[in-house]
mmCIF file of C-alpha atoms in Angstrom:
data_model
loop_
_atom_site.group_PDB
_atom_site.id
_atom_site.type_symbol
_atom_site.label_atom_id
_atom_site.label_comp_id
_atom_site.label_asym_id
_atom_site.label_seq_id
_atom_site.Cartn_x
_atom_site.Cartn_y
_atom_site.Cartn_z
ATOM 1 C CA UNK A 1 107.878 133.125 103.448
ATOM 2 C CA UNK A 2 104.100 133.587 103.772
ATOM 3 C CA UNK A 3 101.953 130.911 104.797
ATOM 4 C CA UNK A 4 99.402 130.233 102.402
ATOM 5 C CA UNK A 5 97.683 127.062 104.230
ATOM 6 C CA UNK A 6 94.876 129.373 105.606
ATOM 7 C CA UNK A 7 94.469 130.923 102.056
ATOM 8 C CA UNK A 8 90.225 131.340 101.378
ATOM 9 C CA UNK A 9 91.088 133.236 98.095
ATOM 10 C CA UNK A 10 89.842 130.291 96.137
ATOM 11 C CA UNK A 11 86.850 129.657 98.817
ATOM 12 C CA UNK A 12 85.935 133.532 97.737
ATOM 13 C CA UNK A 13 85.949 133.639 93.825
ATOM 14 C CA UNK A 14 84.227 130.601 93.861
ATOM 15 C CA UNK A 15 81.362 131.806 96.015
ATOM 16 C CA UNK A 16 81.639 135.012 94.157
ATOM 17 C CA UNK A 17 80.963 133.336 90.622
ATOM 18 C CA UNK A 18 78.481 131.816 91.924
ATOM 19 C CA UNK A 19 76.258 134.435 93.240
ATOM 20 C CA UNK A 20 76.526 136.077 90.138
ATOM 21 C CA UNK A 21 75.316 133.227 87.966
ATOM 22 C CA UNK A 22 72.628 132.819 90.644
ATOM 23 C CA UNK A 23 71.640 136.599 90.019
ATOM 24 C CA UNK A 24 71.737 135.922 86.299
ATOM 25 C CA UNK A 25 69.830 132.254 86.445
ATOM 26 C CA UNK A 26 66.725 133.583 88.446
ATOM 27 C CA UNK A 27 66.607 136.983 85.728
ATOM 28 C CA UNK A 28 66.486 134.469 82.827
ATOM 29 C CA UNK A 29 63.442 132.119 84.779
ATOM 30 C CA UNK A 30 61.854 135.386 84.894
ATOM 31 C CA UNK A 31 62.127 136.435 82.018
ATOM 32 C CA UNK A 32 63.671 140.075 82.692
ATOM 33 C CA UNK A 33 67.236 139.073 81.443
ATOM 34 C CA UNK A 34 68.432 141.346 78.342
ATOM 35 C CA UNK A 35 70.421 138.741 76.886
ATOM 36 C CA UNK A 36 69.574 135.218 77.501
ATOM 37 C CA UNK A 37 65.976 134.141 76.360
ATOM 38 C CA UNK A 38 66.029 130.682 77.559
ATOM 39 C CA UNK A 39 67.928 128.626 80.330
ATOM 40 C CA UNK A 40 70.346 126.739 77.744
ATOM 41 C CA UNK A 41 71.696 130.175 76.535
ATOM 42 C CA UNK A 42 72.712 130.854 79.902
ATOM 43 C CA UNK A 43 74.556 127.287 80.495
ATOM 44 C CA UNK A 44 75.644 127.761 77.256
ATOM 45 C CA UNK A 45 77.103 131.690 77.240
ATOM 46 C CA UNK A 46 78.915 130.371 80.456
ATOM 47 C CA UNK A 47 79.796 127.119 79.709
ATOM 48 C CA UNK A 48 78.654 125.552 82.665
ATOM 49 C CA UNK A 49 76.886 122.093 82.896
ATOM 50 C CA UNK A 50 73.525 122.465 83.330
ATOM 51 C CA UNK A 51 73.335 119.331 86.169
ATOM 52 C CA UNK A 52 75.985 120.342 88.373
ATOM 53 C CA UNK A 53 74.607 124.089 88.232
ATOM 54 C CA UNK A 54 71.806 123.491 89.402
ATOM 55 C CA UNK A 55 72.454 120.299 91.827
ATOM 56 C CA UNK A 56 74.163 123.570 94.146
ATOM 57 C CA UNK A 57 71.737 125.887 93.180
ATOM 58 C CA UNK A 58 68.631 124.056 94.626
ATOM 59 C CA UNK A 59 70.894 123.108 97.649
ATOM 60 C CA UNK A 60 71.875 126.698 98.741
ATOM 61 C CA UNK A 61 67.788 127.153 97.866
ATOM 62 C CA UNK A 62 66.961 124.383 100.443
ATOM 63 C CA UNK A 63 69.264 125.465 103.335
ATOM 64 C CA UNK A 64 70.018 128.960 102.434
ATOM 65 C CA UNK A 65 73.534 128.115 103.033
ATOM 66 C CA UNK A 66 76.170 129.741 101.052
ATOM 67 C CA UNK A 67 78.519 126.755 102.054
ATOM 68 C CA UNK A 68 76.367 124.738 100.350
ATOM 69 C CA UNK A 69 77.712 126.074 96.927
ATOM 70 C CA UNK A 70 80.848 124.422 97.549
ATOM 71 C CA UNK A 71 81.639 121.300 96.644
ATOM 72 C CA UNK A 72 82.279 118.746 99.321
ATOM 73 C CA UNK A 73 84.332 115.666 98.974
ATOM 74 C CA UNK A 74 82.949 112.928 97.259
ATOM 75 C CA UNK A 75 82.835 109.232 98.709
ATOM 76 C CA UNK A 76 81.119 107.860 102.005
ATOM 77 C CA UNK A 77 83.266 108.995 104.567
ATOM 78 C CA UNK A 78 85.648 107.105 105.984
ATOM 79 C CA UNK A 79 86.152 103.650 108.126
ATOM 80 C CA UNK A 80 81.513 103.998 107.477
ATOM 81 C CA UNK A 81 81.735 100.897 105.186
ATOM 82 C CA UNK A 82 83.810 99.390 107.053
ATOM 83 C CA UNK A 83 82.692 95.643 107.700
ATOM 84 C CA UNK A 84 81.001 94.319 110.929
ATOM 85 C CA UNK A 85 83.193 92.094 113.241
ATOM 86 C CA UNK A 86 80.888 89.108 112.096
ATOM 87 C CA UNK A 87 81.610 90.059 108.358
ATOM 88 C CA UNK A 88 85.358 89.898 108.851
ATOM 89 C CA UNK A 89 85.277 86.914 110.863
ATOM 90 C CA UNK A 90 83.021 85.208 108.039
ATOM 91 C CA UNK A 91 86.639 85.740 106.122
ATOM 92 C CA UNK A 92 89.260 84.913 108.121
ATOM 93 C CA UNK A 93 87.221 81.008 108.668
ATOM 94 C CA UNK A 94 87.192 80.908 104.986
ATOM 95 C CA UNK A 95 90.994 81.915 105.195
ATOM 96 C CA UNK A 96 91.988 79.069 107.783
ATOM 97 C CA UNK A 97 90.713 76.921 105.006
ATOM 98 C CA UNK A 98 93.190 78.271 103.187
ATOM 99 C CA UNK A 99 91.514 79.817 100.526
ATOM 100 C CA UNK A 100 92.434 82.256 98.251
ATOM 101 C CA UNK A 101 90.915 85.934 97.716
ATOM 102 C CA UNK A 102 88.604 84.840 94.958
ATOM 103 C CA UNK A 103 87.634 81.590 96.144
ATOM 104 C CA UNK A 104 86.565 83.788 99.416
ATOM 105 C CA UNK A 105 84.501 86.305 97.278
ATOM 106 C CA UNK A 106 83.293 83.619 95.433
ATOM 107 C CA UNK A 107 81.925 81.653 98.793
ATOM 108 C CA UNK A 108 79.990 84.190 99.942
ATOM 109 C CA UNK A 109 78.332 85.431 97.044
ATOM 110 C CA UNK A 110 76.831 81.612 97.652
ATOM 111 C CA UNK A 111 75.587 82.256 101.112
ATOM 112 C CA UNK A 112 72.118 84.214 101.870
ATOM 113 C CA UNK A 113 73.471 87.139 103.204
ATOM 114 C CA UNK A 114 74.425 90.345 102.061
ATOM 115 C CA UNK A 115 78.164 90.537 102.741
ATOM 116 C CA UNK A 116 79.550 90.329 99.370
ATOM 117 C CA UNK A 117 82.579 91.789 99.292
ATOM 118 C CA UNK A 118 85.057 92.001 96.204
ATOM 119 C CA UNK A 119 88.594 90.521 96.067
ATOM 120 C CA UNK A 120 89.839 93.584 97.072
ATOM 121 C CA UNK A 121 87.820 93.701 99.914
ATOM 122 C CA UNK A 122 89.144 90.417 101.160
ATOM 123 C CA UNK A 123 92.792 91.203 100.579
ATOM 124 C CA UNK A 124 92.361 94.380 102.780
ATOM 125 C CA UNK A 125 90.247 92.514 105.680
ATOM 126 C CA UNK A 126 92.875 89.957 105.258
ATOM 127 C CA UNK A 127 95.601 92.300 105.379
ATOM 128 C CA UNK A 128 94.478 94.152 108.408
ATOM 129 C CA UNK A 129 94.331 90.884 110.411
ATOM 130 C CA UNK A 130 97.921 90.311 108.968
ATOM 131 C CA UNK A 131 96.525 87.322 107.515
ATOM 132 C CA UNK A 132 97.029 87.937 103.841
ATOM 133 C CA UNK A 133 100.421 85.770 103.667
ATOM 134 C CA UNK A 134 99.693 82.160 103.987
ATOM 135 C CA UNK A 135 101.802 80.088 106.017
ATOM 136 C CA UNK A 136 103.022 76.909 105.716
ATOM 137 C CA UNK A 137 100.316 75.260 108.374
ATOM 138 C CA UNK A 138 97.445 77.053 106.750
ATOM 139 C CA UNK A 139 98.551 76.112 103.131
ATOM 140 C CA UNK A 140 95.164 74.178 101.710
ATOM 141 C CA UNK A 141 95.745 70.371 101.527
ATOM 142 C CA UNK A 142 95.758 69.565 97.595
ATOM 143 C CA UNK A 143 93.069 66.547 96.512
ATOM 144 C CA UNK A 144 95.303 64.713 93.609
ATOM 145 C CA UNK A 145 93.431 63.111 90.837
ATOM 146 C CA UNK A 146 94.893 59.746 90.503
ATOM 147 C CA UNK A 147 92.698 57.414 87.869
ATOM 148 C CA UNK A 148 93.280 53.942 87.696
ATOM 149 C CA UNK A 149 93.083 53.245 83.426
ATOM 150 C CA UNK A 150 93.285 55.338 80.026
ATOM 151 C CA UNK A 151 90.066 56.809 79.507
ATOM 152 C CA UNK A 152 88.379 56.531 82.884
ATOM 153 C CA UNK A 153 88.816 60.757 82.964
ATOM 154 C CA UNK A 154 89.672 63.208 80.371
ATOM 155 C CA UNK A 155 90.658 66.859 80.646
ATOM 156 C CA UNK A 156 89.866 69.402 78.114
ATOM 157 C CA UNK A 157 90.986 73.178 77.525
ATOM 158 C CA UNK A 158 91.941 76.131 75.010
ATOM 159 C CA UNK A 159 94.875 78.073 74.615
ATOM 160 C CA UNK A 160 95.440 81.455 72.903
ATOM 161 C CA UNK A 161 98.056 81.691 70.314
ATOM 162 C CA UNK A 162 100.310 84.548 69.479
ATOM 163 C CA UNK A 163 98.635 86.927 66.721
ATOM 164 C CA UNK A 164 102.193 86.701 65.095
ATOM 165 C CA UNK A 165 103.161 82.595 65.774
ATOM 166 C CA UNK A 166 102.940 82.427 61.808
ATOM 167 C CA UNK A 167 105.544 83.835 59.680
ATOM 168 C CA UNK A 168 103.675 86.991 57.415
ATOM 169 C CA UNK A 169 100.184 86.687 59.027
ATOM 170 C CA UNK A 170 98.278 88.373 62.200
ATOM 171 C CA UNK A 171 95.101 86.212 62.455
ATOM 172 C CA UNK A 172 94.120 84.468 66.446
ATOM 173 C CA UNK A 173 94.542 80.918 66.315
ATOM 174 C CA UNK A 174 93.524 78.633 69.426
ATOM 175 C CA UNK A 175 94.565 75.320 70.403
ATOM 176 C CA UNK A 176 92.035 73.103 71.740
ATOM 177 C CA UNK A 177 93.724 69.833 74.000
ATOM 178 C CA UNK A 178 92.327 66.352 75.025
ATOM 179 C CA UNK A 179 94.297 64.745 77.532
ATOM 180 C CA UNK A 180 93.597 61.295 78.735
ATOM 181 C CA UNK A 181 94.460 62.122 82.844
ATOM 182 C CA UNK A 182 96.118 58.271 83.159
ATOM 183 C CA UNK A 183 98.671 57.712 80.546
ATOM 184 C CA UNK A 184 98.855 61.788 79.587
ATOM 185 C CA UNK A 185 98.222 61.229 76.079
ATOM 186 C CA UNK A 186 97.657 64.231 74.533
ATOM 187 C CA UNK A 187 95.657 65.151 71.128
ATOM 188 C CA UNK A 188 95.708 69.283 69.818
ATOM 189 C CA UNK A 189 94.032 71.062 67.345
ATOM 190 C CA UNK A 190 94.061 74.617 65.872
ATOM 191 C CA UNK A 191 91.040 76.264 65.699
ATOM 192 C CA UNK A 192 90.413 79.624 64.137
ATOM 193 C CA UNK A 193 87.733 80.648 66.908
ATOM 194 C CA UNK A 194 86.693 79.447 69.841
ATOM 195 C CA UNK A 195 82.776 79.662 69.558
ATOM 196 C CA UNK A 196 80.781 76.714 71.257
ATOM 197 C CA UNK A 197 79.716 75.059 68.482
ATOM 198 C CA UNK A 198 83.778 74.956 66.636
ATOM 199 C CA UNK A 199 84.768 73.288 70.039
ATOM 200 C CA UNK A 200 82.151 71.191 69.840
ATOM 201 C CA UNK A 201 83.530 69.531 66.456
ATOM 202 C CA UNK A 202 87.002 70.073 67.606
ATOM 203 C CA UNK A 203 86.852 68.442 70.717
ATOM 204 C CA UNK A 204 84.880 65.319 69.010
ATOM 205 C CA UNK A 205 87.399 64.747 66.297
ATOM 206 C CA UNK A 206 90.533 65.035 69.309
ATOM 207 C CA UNK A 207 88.624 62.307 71.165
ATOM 208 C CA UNK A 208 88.262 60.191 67.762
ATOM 209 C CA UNK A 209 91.961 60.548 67.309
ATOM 210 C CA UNK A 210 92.367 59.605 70.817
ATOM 211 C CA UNK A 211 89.952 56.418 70.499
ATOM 212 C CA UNK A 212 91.766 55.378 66.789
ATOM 213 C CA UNK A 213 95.048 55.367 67.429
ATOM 214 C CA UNK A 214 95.653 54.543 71.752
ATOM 215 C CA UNK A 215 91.865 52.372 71.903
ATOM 216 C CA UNK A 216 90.827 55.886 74.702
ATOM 217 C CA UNK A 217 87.389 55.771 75.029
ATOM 218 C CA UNK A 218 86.085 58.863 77.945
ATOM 219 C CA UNK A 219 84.106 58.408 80.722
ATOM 220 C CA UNK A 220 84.388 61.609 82.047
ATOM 221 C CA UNK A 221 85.121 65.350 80.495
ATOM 222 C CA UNK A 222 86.009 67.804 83.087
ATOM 223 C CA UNK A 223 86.555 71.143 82.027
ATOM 224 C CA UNK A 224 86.143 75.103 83.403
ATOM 225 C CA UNK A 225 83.576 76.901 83.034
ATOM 226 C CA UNK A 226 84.252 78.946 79.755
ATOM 227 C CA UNK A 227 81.432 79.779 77.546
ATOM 228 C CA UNK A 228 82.663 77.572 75.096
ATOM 229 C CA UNK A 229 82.449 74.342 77.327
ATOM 230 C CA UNK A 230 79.607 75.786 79.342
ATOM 231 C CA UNK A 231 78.912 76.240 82.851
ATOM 232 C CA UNK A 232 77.551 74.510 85.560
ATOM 233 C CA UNK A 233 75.191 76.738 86.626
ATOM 234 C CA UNK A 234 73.176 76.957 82.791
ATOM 235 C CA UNK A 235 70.034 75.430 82.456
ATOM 236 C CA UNK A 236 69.820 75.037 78.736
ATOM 237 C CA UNK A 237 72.597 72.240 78.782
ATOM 238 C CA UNK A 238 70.801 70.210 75.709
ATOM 239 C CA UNK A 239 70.936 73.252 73.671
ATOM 240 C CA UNK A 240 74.773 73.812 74.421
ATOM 241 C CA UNK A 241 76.830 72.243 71.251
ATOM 242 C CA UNK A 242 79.820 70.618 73.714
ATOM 243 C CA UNK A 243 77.119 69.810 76.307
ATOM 244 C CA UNK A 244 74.903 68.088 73.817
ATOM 245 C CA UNK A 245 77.681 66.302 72.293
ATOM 246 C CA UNK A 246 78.584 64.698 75.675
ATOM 247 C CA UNK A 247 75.188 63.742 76.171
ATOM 248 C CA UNK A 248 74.938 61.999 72.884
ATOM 249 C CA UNK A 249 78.439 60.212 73.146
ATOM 250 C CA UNK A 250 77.469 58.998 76.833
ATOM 251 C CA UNK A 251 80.244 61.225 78.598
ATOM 252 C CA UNK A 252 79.777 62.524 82.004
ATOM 253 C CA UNK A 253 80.658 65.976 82.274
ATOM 254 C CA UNK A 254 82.334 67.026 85.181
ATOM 255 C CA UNK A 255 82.865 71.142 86.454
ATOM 256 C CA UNK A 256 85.488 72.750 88.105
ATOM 257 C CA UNK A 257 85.091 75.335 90.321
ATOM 258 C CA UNK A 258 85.553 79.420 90.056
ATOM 259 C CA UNK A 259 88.903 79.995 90.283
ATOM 260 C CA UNK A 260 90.438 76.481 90.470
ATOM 261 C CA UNK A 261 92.749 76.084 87.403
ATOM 262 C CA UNK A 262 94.808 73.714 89.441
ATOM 263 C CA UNK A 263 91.942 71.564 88.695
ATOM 264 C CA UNK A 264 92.494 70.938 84.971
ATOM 265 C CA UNK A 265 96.391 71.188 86.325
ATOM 266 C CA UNK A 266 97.456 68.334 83.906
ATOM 267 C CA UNK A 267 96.079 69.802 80.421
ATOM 268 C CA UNK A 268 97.549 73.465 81.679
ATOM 269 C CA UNK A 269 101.057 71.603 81.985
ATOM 270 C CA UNK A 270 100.370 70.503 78.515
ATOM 271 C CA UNK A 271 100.911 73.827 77.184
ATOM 272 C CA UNK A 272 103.749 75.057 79.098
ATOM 273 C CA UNK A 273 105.444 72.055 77.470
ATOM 274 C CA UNK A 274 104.517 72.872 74.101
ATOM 275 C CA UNK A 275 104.894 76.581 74.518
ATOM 276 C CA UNK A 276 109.096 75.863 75.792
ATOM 277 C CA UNK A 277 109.669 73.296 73.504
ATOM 278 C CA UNK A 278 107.673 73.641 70.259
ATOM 279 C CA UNK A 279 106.604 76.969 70.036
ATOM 280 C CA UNK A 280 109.184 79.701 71.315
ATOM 281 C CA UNK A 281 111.684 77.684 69.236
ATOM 282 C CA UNK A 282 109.861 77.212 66.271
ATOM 283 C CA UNK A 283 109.209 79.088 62.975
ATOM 284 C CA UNK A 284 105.934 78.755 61.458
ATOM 285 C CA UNK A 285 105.234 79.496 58.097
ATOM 286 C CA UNK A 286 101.821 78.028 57.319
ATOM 287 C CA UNK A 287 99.305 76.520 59.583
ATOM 288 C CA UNK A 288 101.445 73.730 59.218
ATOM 289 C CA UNK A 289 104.347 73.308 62.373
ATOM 290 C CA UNK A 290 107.581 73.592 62.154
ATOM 291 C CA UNK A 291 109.600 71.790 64.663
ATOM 292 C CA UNK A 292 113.291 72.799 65.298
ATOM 293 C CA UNK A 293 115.618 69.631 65.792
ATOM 294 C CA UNK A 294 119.418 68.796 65.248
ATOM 295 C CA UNK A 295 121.153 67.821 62.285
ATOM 296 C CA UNK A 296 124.172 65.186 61.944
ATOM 297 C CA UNK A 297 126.742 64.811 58.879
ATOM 298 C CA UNK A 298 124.842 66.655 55.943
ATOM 299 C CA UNK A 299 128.015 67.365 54.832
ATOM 300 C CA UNK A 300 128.178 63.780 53.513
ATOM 301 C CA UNK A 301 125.675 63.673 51.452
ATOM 302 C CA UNK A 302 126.273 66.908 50.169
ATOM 303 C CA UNK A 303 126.107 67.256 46.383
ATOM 304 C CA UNK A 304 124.598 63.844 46.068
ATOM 305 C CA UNK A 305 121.509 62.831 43.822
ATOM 306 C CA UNK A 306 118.441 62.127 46.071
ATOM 307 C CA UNK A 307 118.255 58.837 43.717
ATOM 308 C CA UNK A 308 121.501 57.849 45.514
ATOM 309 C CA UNK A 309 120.175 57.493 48.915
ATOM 310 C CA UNK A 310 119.007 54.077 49.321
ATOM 311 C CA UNK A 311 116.725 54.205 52.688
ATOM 312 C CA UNK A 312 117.181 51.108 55.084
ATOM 313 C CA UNK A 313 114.884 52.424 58.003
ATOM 314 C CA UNK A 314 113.323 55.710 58.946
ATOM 315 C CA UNK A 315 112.731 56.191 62.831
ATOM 316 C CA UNK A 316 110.421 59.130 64.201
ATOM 317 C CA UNK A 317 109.201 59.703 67.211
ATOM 318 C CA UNK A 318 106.555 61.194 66.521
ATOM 319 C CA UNK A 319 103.334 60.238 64.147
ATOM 320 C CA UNK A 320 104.738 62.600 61.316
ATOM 321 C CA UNK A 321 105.292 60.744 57.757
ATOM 322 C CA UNK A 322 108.524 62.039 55.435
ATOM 323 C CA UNK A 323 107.850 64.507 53.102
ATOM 324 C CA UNK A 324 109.497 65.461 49.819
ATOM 325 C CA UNK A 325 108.337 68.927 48.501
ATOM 326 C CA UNK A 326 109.448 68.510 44.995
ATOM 327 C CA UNK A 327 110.818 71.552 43.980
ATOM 328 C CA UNK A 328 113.743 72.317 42.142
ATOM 329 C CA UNK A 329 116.194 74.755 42.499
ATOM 330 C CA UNK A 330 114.758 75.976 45.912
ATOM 331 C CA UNK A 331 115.179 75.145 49.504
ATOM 332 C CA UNK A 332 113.339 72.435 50.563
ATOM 333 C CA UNK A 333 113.273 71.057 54.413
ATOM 334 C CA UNK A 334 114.146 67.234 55.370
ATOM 335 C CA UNK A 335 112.838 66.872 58.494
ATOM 336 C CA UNK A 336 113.169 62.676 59.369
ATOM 337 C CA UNK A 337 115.500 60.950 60.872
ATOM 338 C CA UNK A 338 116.827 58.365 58.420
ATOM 339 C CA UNK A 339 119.304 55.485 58.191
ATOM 340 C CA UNK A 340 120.638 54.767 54.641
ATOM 341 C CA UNK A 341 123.208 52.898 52.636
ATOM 342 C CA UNK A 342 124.602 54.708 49.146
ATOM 343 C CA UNK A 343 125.237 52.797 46.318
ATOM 344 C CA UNK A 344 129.080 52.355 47.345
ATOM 345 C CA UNK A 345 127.894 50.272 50.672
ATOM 346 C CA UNK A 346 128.432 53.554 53.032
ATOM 347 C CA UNK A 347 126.328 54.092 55.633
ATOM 348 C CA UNK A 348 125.217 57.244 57.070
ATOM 349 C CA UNK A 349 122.335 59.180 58.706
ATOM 350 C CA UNK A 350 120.368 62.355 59.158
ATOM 351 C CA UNK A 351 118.620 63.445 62.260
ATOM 352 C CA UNK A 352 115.735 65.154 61.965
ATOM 353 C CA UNK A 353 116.127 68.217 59.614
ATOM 354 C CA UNK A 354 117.800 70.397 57.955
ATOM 355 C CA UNK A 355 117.029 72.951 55.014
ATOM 356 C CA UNK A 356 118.660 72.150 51.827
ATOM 357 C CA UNK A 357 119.180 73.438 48.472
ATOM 358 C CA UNK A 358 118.323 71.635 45.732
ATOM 359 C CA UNK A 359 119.624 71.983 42.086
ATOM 360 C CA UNK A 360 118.425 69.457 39.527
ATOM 361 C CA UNK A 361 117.946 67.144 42.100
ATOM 362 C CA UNK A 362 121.170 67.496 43.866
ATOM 363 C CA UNK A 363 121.804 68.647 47.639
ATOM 364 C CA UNK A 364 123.970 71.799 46.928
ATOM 365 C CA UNK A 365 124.088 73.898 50.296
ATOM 366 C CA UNK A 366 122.526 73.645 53.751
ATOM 367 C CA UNK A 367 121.815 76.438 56.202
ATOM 368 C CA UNK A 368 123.898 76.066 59.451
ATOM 369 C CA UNK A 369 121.661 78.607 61.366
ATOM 370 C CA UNK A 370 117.975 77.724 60.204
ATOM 371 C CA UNK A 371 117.092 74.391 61.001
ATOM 372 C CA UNK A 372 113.303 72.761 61.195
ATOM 373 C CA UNK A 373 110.987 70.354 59.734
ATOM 374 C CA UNK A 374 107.452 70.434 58.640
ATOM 375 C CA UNK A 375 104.873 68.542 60.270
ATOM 376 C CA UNK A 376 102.356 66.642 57.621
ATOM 377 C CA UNK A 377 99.862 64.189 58.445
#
């Protein structure tokens, strides 16, 4: 088989174009060239680009090298950006803190010096020094946040919903949490943006909710350093909506830093719990939630008039109220947990939901397989 390695034949029709549309180029600046009246004909007859043409002509004209009209490969050459010793060792301190590769990057962007490197550029100076696996002894100690009473620190985020979380519509939602960092009391909202000024009034009325029904009255907000809570470097905080809000209402705002969401650790718990077990079980179909539960003995109460259930006590455990829709002839959702005595003396219960059908104010069928409640306040 022939070896082809040493091969030039590409070498030599590229060399050869290009002495010919040298030859044609300087005929056209001349103005002796029977076919092309101006330059952009030429680029244009030959559909070459008019920069990289000429970025090898006026190189072979400088060095009168034919070589020249090749091109060379791109890129500083290699191991010439390579850091200094100092540089590296700048990174493997910051690494015995045990820091990650973006806490590193953003550390020395801080200092006065112009080693800057990207996270990328840590991992591989980490990785050459077979330092980018922490171990167990170079693990970062953790600071825990431990308060002493409700109120004394609250922490604050958003959370993207699912485009498709309600049945028939593809709109973004966000939920925006409060959580008191003592007892864990949470308060969420939707929100159908998440501009400064809509957290602004969302976050106020979640802290009113907080303060009116558990008596949680903040100290201290800490939050990151989104756009919609602002960030600590700005220094137009009065003219920020959430900033100027916490201002007003006497709250200390308190920052967390670049890539630290272990931080606001509590709030992010908060919505692995509601994603598991409120959201990936649930069906929504309204802005309203629907909460999946269990469902005990409909079957004897089945085909009795909703004027025959006399209701001794109705236990939640949540804040929800019941709620009738009062439709007829249509499935309608009980969603309590009730205790009640018929007019015979029987007693019975439901726990927490079920759909039903109704007909003329009877409970004719129930779904086995669908099963929620809706939430009303």
């Amino acid at each position: 088989m022939r070896n082809i390695n040493n091969d030039l034949t590409l070498k030599r029709n590229y060399l050869s174009k290009y002495r010919f549309l040298i030859g044609e180029y300087e005929q056209v600046k001349r103005g002796e060239h029977p076919t092309f009246r101006f330059a952009k004909d030429f680029y244009s007859a030959h559909d070459t680009d008019a920069r990289a043409f000429l970025k090898y002509y006026n190189l072979f004209k400088q060095t009168g090298n034919e070589l020249d009209l090749l091109p060379g490969k791109r890129g500083p050459k290699y191991g010439s950006r390579r850091p200094s010793p100092e540089d590296e060792q700048q990174v493997l301190e910051l690494r015995d803190r045990g820091c990650n590769k973006f806490e590193i990057n953003s550390l020395l962007k801080q200092k006065a010096n112009n080693f800057t490197p990207s996270p990328s550029g840590v991992y591989n100076i980490l990785k050459r020094h077979n330092r980018n696996r922490l171990k167990p002894t170079d693990r970062e100690v953790k600071v825990k946040i431990i308060k002493e009473r409700m109120g004394q620190l609250g922490h604050i985020d958003c959370h993207h919903l699912s485009k498709s979380v309600i049945r028939g519509q593809n709109r973004k939602l966000y939920l925006l949490c409060v959580l008191d960092d003592y007892s864990r009391l949470a308060w969420a909202q939707v929100m159908e943006d998440i501009t400064a000024l809509s957290t602004m009034f969302t976050a106020m009325h979640c802290m009113q909710a907080l303060k009116r029904e558990f008596g949680i009255q903040f100290e201290e907000i800490i939050a990151d350093n989104g756009p919609e809570f602002g960030t600590s470097a700005s220094l137009n905080k009065k003219n920020h909506p959430f900033e100027r809000m916490l201002m007003e209402t006497g709250i200390k705002r308190r920052y967390m830093k670049p890539y630290r969401p272990q931080t606001n650790g509590k709030v992010e718990r908060f919505w692995r719990t509601l994603k598991e077990d409120l959201i990936e079980d649930t069906i929504f179909a309204s802005d309203d939630f629907y909460f999946k539960g269990s469902r005990d003995s409909l079957e004897t109460i089945m085909a009795k008039g909703r004027a025959e259930l006399v209701t001794v006590t109705k236990e939640f455990e949540t804040w929800l109220t019941v709620y009738y829709p009062e439709k007829d002839d249509t499935w309608v959702t009980l969603w309590y947990t009730e205790k009640w005595t018929d007019k015979t003396g029987k007693k019975d219960s439901l726990n927490y939901i079920d759909d039903v059908l109704l007909k003329n104010g009877k409970i004719v069928e129930y779904k086995e397989n669908v099963r929620h409640y809706v939430a009303k306040k």
